[in-house]
C-alpha cells in the first residue's frame, strides 16, 4: 500500500474517532523509525488542545487501530499532538484559531502580506496591516504562517505593569 493510500485510509478511519472526542483531525503521517514506524496524529480544536484531550484521543485512536488492520502487523509507535506554530494556515478554521496572531499570508497573485488577524468569517479574513484593515477572501489565499513574536499582543495587555505583584 502506497504512502498516499495508507494516509488516506488512516484519515478516513481516524476522523470519526477524533471527531467523537470533539477534535479535528488535522494530519496523519507514518514514517520509518528504525525497526518500527512512527504514526503521528495531529489534532486541534477551537480554544486549543489540553494534555488531557491528547491522552483521551490517544486511547481512542489506539483502540481503533488495535481493532483494525490499518497499520498491519509491524510494530509502530503512536504519537498524538496538536499542531505547532509552524503549521501552515490553509483552512478557514486555521485562520479562525489564529485570531489576534501576527501572520504572513501568501496570495494567489504571488504577493504576500503581513498583518495581525482581526477577524474571520465563512468567506475570508480581516488583517490589520500597519494600522489599516485589509480584507482577504479565502479564495485569494494560498496559505499563511503565524509569525513568531517574542512579545505577543496578549502579553502586552498583561505585562504586570499595573502594579500587581503576583
PDB file of C-alpha atoms in Angstrom:
ATOM      1  CA  UNK A   1       0.000   0.000   0.000  1.00  0.00           C
ATOM      2  CA  UNK A   2       1.482   3.355  -1.014  1.00  0.00           C
ATOM      3  CA  UNK A   3       2.003   6.239   1.400  1.00  0.00           C
ATOM      4  CA  UNK A   4      -0.852   8.336  -0.034  1.00  0.00           C
ATOM      5  CA  UNK A   5      -3.223   5.374   0.067  1.00  0.00           C
ATOM      6  CA  UNK A   6      -2.133   4.498   3.610  1.00  0.00           C
ATOM      7  CA  UNK A   7      -2.556   8.113   4.752  1.00  0.00           C
ATOM      8  CA  UNK A   8      -5.983   8.390   3.134  1.00  0.00           C
ATOM      9  CA  UNK A   9      -7.122   5.130   4.737  1.00  0.00           C
ATOM     10  CA  UNK A  10      -5.868   6.243   8.175  1.00  0.00           C
ATOM     11  CA  UNK A  11      -7.520   9.666   7.803  1.00  0.00           C
ATOM     12  CA  UNK A  12     -10.833   8.023   6.890  1.00  0.00           C
ATOM     13  CA  UNK A  13     -10.536   5.548   9.777  1.00  0.00           C
ATOM     14  CA  UNK A  14      -9.476   8.052  12.442  1.00  0.00           C
ATOM     15  CA  UNK A  15     -11.529  11.139  11.519  1.00  0.00           C
ATOM     16  CA  UNK A  16     -14.737   9.896  13.215  1.00  0.00           C
ATOM     17  CA  UNK A  17     -12.779   8.674  16.252  1.00  0.00           C
ATOM     18  CA  UNK A  18     -11.091  12.052  16.740  1.00  0.00           C
ATOM     19  CA  UNK A  19     -14.361  13.877  15.962  1.00  0.00           C
ATOM     20  CA  UNK A  20     -16.147  11.879  18.672  1.00  0.00           C
ATOM     21  CA  UNK A  21     -13.664  13.383  21.146  1.00  0.00           C
ATOM     22  CA  UNK A  22     -14.641  16.899  19.982  1.00  0.00           C
ATOM     23  CA  UNK A  23     -11.445  17.469  17.999  1.00  0.00           C
ATOM     24  CA  UNK A  24     -10.495  17.968  14.346  1.00  0.00           C
ATOM     25  CA  UNK A  25      -8.065  15.536  12.718  1.00  0.00           C
ATOM     26  CA  UNK A  26      -5.514  17.815  11.055  1.00  0.00           C
ATOM     27  CA  UNK A  27      -2.970  15.309   9.758  1.00  0.00           C
ATOM     28  CA  UNK A  28      -1.701  11.737   9.893  1.00  0.00           C
ATOM     29  CA  UNK A  29       1.827  10.707   8.906  1.00  0.00           C
ATOM     30  CA  UNK A  30       3.659   7.392   9.049  1.00  0.00           C
ATOM     31  CA  UNK A  31       7.465   7.492   8.963  1.00  0.00           C
ATOM     32  CA  UNK A  32      10.062   4.747   9.411  1.00  0.00           C
ATOM     33  CA  UNK A  33      11.818   4.816  12.802  1.00  0.00           C
ATOM     34  CA  UNK A  34      14.379   2.017  12.877  1.00  0.00           C
ATOM     35  CA  UNK A  35      12.603  -1.354  13.053  1.00  0.00           C
ATOM     36  CA  UNK A  36       9.346   0.391  13.901  1.00  0.00           C
ATOM     37  CA  UNK A  37       7.209   3.050  12.297  1.00  0.00           C
ATOM     38  CA  UNK A  38       6.123   6.332  13.851  1.00  0.00           C
ATOM     39  CA  UNK A  39       2.443   7.169  13.420  1.00  0.00           C
ATOM     40  CA  UNK A  40       1.865  10.877  14.088  1.00  0.00           C
ATOM     41  CA  UNK A  41      -1.719  12.016  14.564  1.00  0.00           C
ATOM     42  CA  UNK A  42      -2.205  15.797  14.733  1.00  0.00           C
ATOM     43  CA  UNK A  43      -5.420  17.079  16.324  1.00  0.00           C
ATOM     44  CA  UNK A  44      -6.777  20.538  17.106  1.00  0.00           C
ATOM     45  CA  UNK A  45      -9.912  22.458  18.069  1.00  0.00           C
ATOM     46  CA  UNK A  46     -11.050  25.965  18.813  1.00  0.00           C
ATOM     47  CA  UNK A  47      -9.569  27.005  22.156  1.00  0.00           C
ATOM     48  CA  UNK A  48      -6.644  24.610  21.809  1.00  0.00           C
ATOM     49  CA  UNK A  49      -5.933  21.087  22.968  1.00  0.00           C
ATOM     50  CA  UNK A  50      -5.043  20.135  26.545  1.00  0.00           C
ATOM     51  CA  UNK A  51      -2.842  17.241  27.658  1.00  0.00           C
ATOM     52  CA  UNK A  52      -5.985  15.501  28.916  1.00  0.00           C
ATOM     53  CA  UNK A  53      -7.521  15.867  25.439  1.00  0.00           C
ATOM     54  CA  UNK A  54      -4.398  14.346  23.889  1.00  0.00           C
ATOM     55  CA  UNK A  55      -4.468  11.430  26.358  1.00  0.00           C
ATOM     56  CA  UNK A  56      -8.164  10.717  25.708  1.00  0.00           C
ATOM     57  CA  UNK A  57      -7.894  10.842  21.931  1.00  0.00           C
ATOM     58  CA  UNK A  58      -4.685   8.782  22.080  1.00  0.00           C
ATOM     59  CA  UNK A  59      -6.542   5.984  23.910  1.00  0.00           C
ATOM     60  CA  UNK A  60      -9.437   6.136  21.435  1.00  0.00           C
ATOM     61  CA  UNK A  61      -7.101   6.101  18.405  1.00  0.00           C
ATOM     62  CA  UNK A  62      -5.067   3.249  19.877  1.00  0.00           C
ATOM     63  CA  UNK A  63      -8.195   1.145  20.499  1.00  0.00           C
ATOM     64  CA  UNK A  64      -9.402   1.777  16.942  1.00  0.00           C
ATOM     65  CA  UNK A  65      -6.030   0.820  15.453  1.00  0.00           C
ATOM     66  CA  UNK A  66      -5.931  -2.334  17.595  1.00  0.00           C
ATOM     67  CA  UNK A  67      -9.362  -3.340  16.243  1.00  0.00           C
ATOM     68  CA  UNK A  68      -8.429  -2.606  12.615  1.00  0.00           C
ATOM     69  CA  UNK A  69      -5.522  -3.817  10.497  1.00  0.00           C
ATOM     70  CA  UNK A  70      -4.722  -0.349   9.111  1.00  0.00           C
ATOM     71  CA  UNK A  71      -1.141  -0.427  10.467  1.00  0.00           C
ATOM     72  CA  UNK A  72      -0.506  -4.056   9.520  1.00  0.00           C
ATOM     73  CA  UNK A  73       1.435  -6.446  11.733  1.00  0.00           C
ATOM     74  CA  UNK A  74       4.687  -4.489  12.037  1.00  0.00           C
ATOM     75  CA  UNK A  75       5.290  -2.601  15.310  1.00  0.00           C
ATOM     76  CA  UNK A  76       4.658   1.134  15.465  1.00  0.00           C
ATOM     77  CA  UNK A  77       4.741   3.998  17.932  1.00  0.00           C
ATOM     78  CA  UNK A  78       1.674   6.240  18.204  1.00  0.00           C
ATOM     79  CA  UNK A  79       2.236   9.955  18.787  1.00  0.00           C
ATOM     80  CA  UNK A  80      -0.755  12.265  19.207  1.00  0.00           C
ATOM     81  CA  UNK A  81      -0.119  16.013  19.353  1.00  0.00           C
ATOM     82  CA  UNK A  82      -1.502  19.425  18.479  1.00  0.00           C
ATOM     83  CA  UNK A  83      -0.134  21.409  15.532  1.00  0.00           C
ATOM     84  CA  UNK A  84       2.961  23.504  16.075  1.00  0.00           C
ATOM     85  CA  UNK A  85       3.246  27.211  15.454  1.00  0.00           C
ATOM     86  CA  UNK A  86       4.838  26.429  12.073  1.00  0.00           C
ATOM     87  CA  UNK A  87       1.726  24.683  10.744  1.00  0.00           C
ATOM     88  CA  UNK A  88       0.540  26.439   7.591  1.00  0.00           C
ATOM     89  CA  UNK A  89      -2.851  28.136   7.744  1.00  0.00           C
ATOM     90  CA  UNK A  90      -4.730  26.547   4.858  1.00  0.00           C
ATOM     91  CA  UNK A  91      -8.301  26.061   6.127  1.00  0.00           C
ATOM     92  CA  UNK A  92     -10.754  28.673   7.420  1.00  0.00           C
ATOM     93  CA  UNK A  93     -10.639  27.003  10.869  1.00  0.00           C
ATOM     94  CA  UNK A  94      -6.853  27.516  10.975  1.00  0.00           C
ATOM     95  CA  UNK A  95      -7.295  31.246  10.363  1.00  0.00           C
ATOM     96  CA  UNK A  96     -10.087  31.431  12.970  1.00  0.00           C
ATOM     97  CA  UNK A  97      -7.884  29.770  15.575  1.00  0.00           C
ATOM     98  CA  UNK A  98      -5.107  32.272  14.895  1.00  0.00           C
ATOM     99  CA  UNK A  99      -7.176  35.427  15.559  1.00  0.00           C
ATOM    100  CA  UNK A 100      -5.012  38.119  17.231  1.00  0.00           C
ATOM    101  CA  UNK A 101      -1.826  36.484  15.924  1.00  0.00           C
ATOM    102  CA  UNK A 102       0.624  38.098  13.515  1.00  0.00           C
ATOM    103  CA  UNK A 103       0.658  36.204  10.209  1.00  0.00           C
ATOM    104  CA  UNK A 104       2.271  36.297   6.808  1.00  0.00           C
ATOM    105  CA  UNK A 105      -0.318  35.498   4.131  1.00  0.00           C
ATOM    106  CA  UNK A 106       0.702  34.251   0.682  1.00  0.00           C
ATOM    107  CA  UNK A 107      -1.734  35.343  -2.015  1.00  0.00           C
ATOM    108  CA  UNK A 108      -2.646  33.603  -5.266  1.00  0.00           C
ATOM    109  CA  UNK A 109      -1.282  36.550  -7.276  1.00  0.00           C
ATOM    110  CA  UNK A 110       2.224  35.754  -5.967  1.00  0.00           C
ATOM    111  CA  UNK A 111       2.387  38.578  -3.428  1.00  0.00           C
ATOM    112  CA  UNK A 112       2.426  38.309   0.345  1.00  0.00           C
ATOM    113  CA  UNK A 113       1.060  40.478   3.123  1.00  0.00           C
ATOM    114  CA  UNK A 114       1.887  40.556   6.814  1.00  0.00           C
ATOM    115  CA  UNK A 115      -0.584  41.644   9.449  1.00  0.00           C
ATOM    116  CA  UNK A 116      -2.475  40.713  12.587  1.00  0.00           C
ATOM    117  CA  UNK A 117      -5.683  38.719  12.195  1.00  0.00           C
ATOM    118  CA  UNK A 118      -8.538  40.865  13.483  1.00  0.00           C
ATOM    119  CA  UNK A 119     -11.493  38.683  12.486  1.00  0.00           C
ATOM    120  CA  UNK A 120     -12.558  35.795  10.272  1.00  0.00           C
ATOM    121  CA  UNK A 121     -15.837  34.592   8.824  1.00  0.00           C
ATOM    122  CA  UNK A 122     -17.055  31.976   6.334  1.00  0.00           C
ATOM    123  CA  UNK A 123     -15.553  33.726   3.309  1.00  0.00           C
ATOM    124  CA  UNK A 124     -12.366  35.419   4.441  1.00  0.00           C
ATOM    125  CA  UNK A 125     -10.096  37.053   6.946  1.00  0.00           C
ATOM    126  CA  UNK A 126      -9.549  40.645   8.053  1.00  0.00           C
ATOM    127  CA  UNK A 127      -5.982  41.668   8.787  1.00  0.00           C
ATOM    128  CA  UNK A 128      -4.628  44.773  10.461  1.00  0.00           C
ATOM    129  CA  UNK A 129      -1.774  45.747   8.143  1.00  0.00           C
ATOM    130  CA  UNK A 130       0.231  48.612   9.633  1.00  0.00           C
ATOM    131  CA  UNK A 131      -2.880  50.027  11.322  1.00  0.00           C
ATOM    132  CA  UNK A 132      -5.131  49.720   8.274  1.00  0.00           C
ATOM    133  CA  UNK A 133      -7.769  46.991   7.860  1.00  0.00           C
ATOM    134  CA  UNK A 134      -7.413  44.685   4.853  1.00  0.00           C
ATOM    135  CA  UNK A 135      -9.985  42.081   3.897  1.00  0.00           C
ATOM    136  CA  UNK A 136      -8.784  38.980   2.027  1.00  0.00           C
ATOM    137  CA  UNK A 137     -11.102  36.245   0.767  1.00  0.00           C
ATOM    138  CA  UNK A 138     -10.007  32.657   1.379  1.00  0.00           C
ATOM    139  CA  UNK A 139     -10.128  32.032  -2.370  1.00  0.00           C
ATOM    140  CA  UNK A 140      -7.369  34.648  -2.781  1.00  0.00           C
ATOM    141  CA  UNK A 141      -5.117  32.985  -0.176  1.00  0.00           C
ATOM    142  CA  UNK A 142      -2.775  30.086  -0.818  1.00  0.00           C
ATOM    143  CA  UNK A 143      -1.657  29.765   2.801  1.00  0.00           C
ATOM    144  CA  UNK A 144      -0.490  31.693   5.807  1.00  0.00           C
ATOM    145  CA  UNK A 145       2.049  31.263   8.560  1.00  0.00           C
ATOM    146  CA  UNK A 146       1.908  32.528  12.110  1.00  0.00           C
ATOM    147  CA  UNK A 147       4.907  34.743  12.749  1.00  0.00           C
ATOM    148  CA  UNK A 148       6.890  34.088  15.907  1.00  0.00           C
ATOM    149  CA  UNK A 149       6.637  37.013  18.313  1.00  0.00           C
ATOM    150  CA  UNK A 150       8.687  37.299  21.466  1.00  0.00           C
ATOM    151  CA  UNK A 151       6.054  39.570  22.964  1.00  0.00           C
ATOM    152  CA  UNK A 152       2.578  38.873  21.644  1.00  0.00           C
ATOM    153  CA  UNK A 153      -0.371  41.241  21.829  1.00  0.00           C
ATOM    154  CA  UNK A 154      -1.808  39.121  24.702  1.00  0.00           C
ATOM    155  CA  UNK A 155       1.407  39.645  26.709  1.00  0.00           C
ATOM    156  CA  UNK A 156       1.330  43.417  26.253  1.00  0.00           C
ATOM    157  CA  UNK A 157      -2.139  43.524  27.833  1.00  0.00           C
ATOM    158  CA  UNK A 158      -0.972  41.519  30.862  1.00  0.00           C
ATOM    159  CA  UNK A 159       2.632  42.588  31.332  1.00  0.00           C
ATOM    160  CA  UNK A 160       2.417  43.202  35.086  1.00  0.00           C
ATOM    161  CA  UNK A 161       2.900  46.948  34.788  1.00  0.00           C
ATOM    162  CA  UNK A 162      -0.378  47.651  36.604  1.00  0.00           C
ATOM    163  CA  UNK A 163       1.295  47.319  39.995  1.00  0.00           C
ATOM    164  CA  UNK A 164       0.141  43.776  40.793  1.00  0.00           C
ATOM    165  CA  UNK A 165       2.986  41.631  42.050  1.00  0.00           C
ATOM    166  CA  UNK A 166       1.578  38.193  41.556  1.00  0.00           C
TER     167      UNK A 166
END
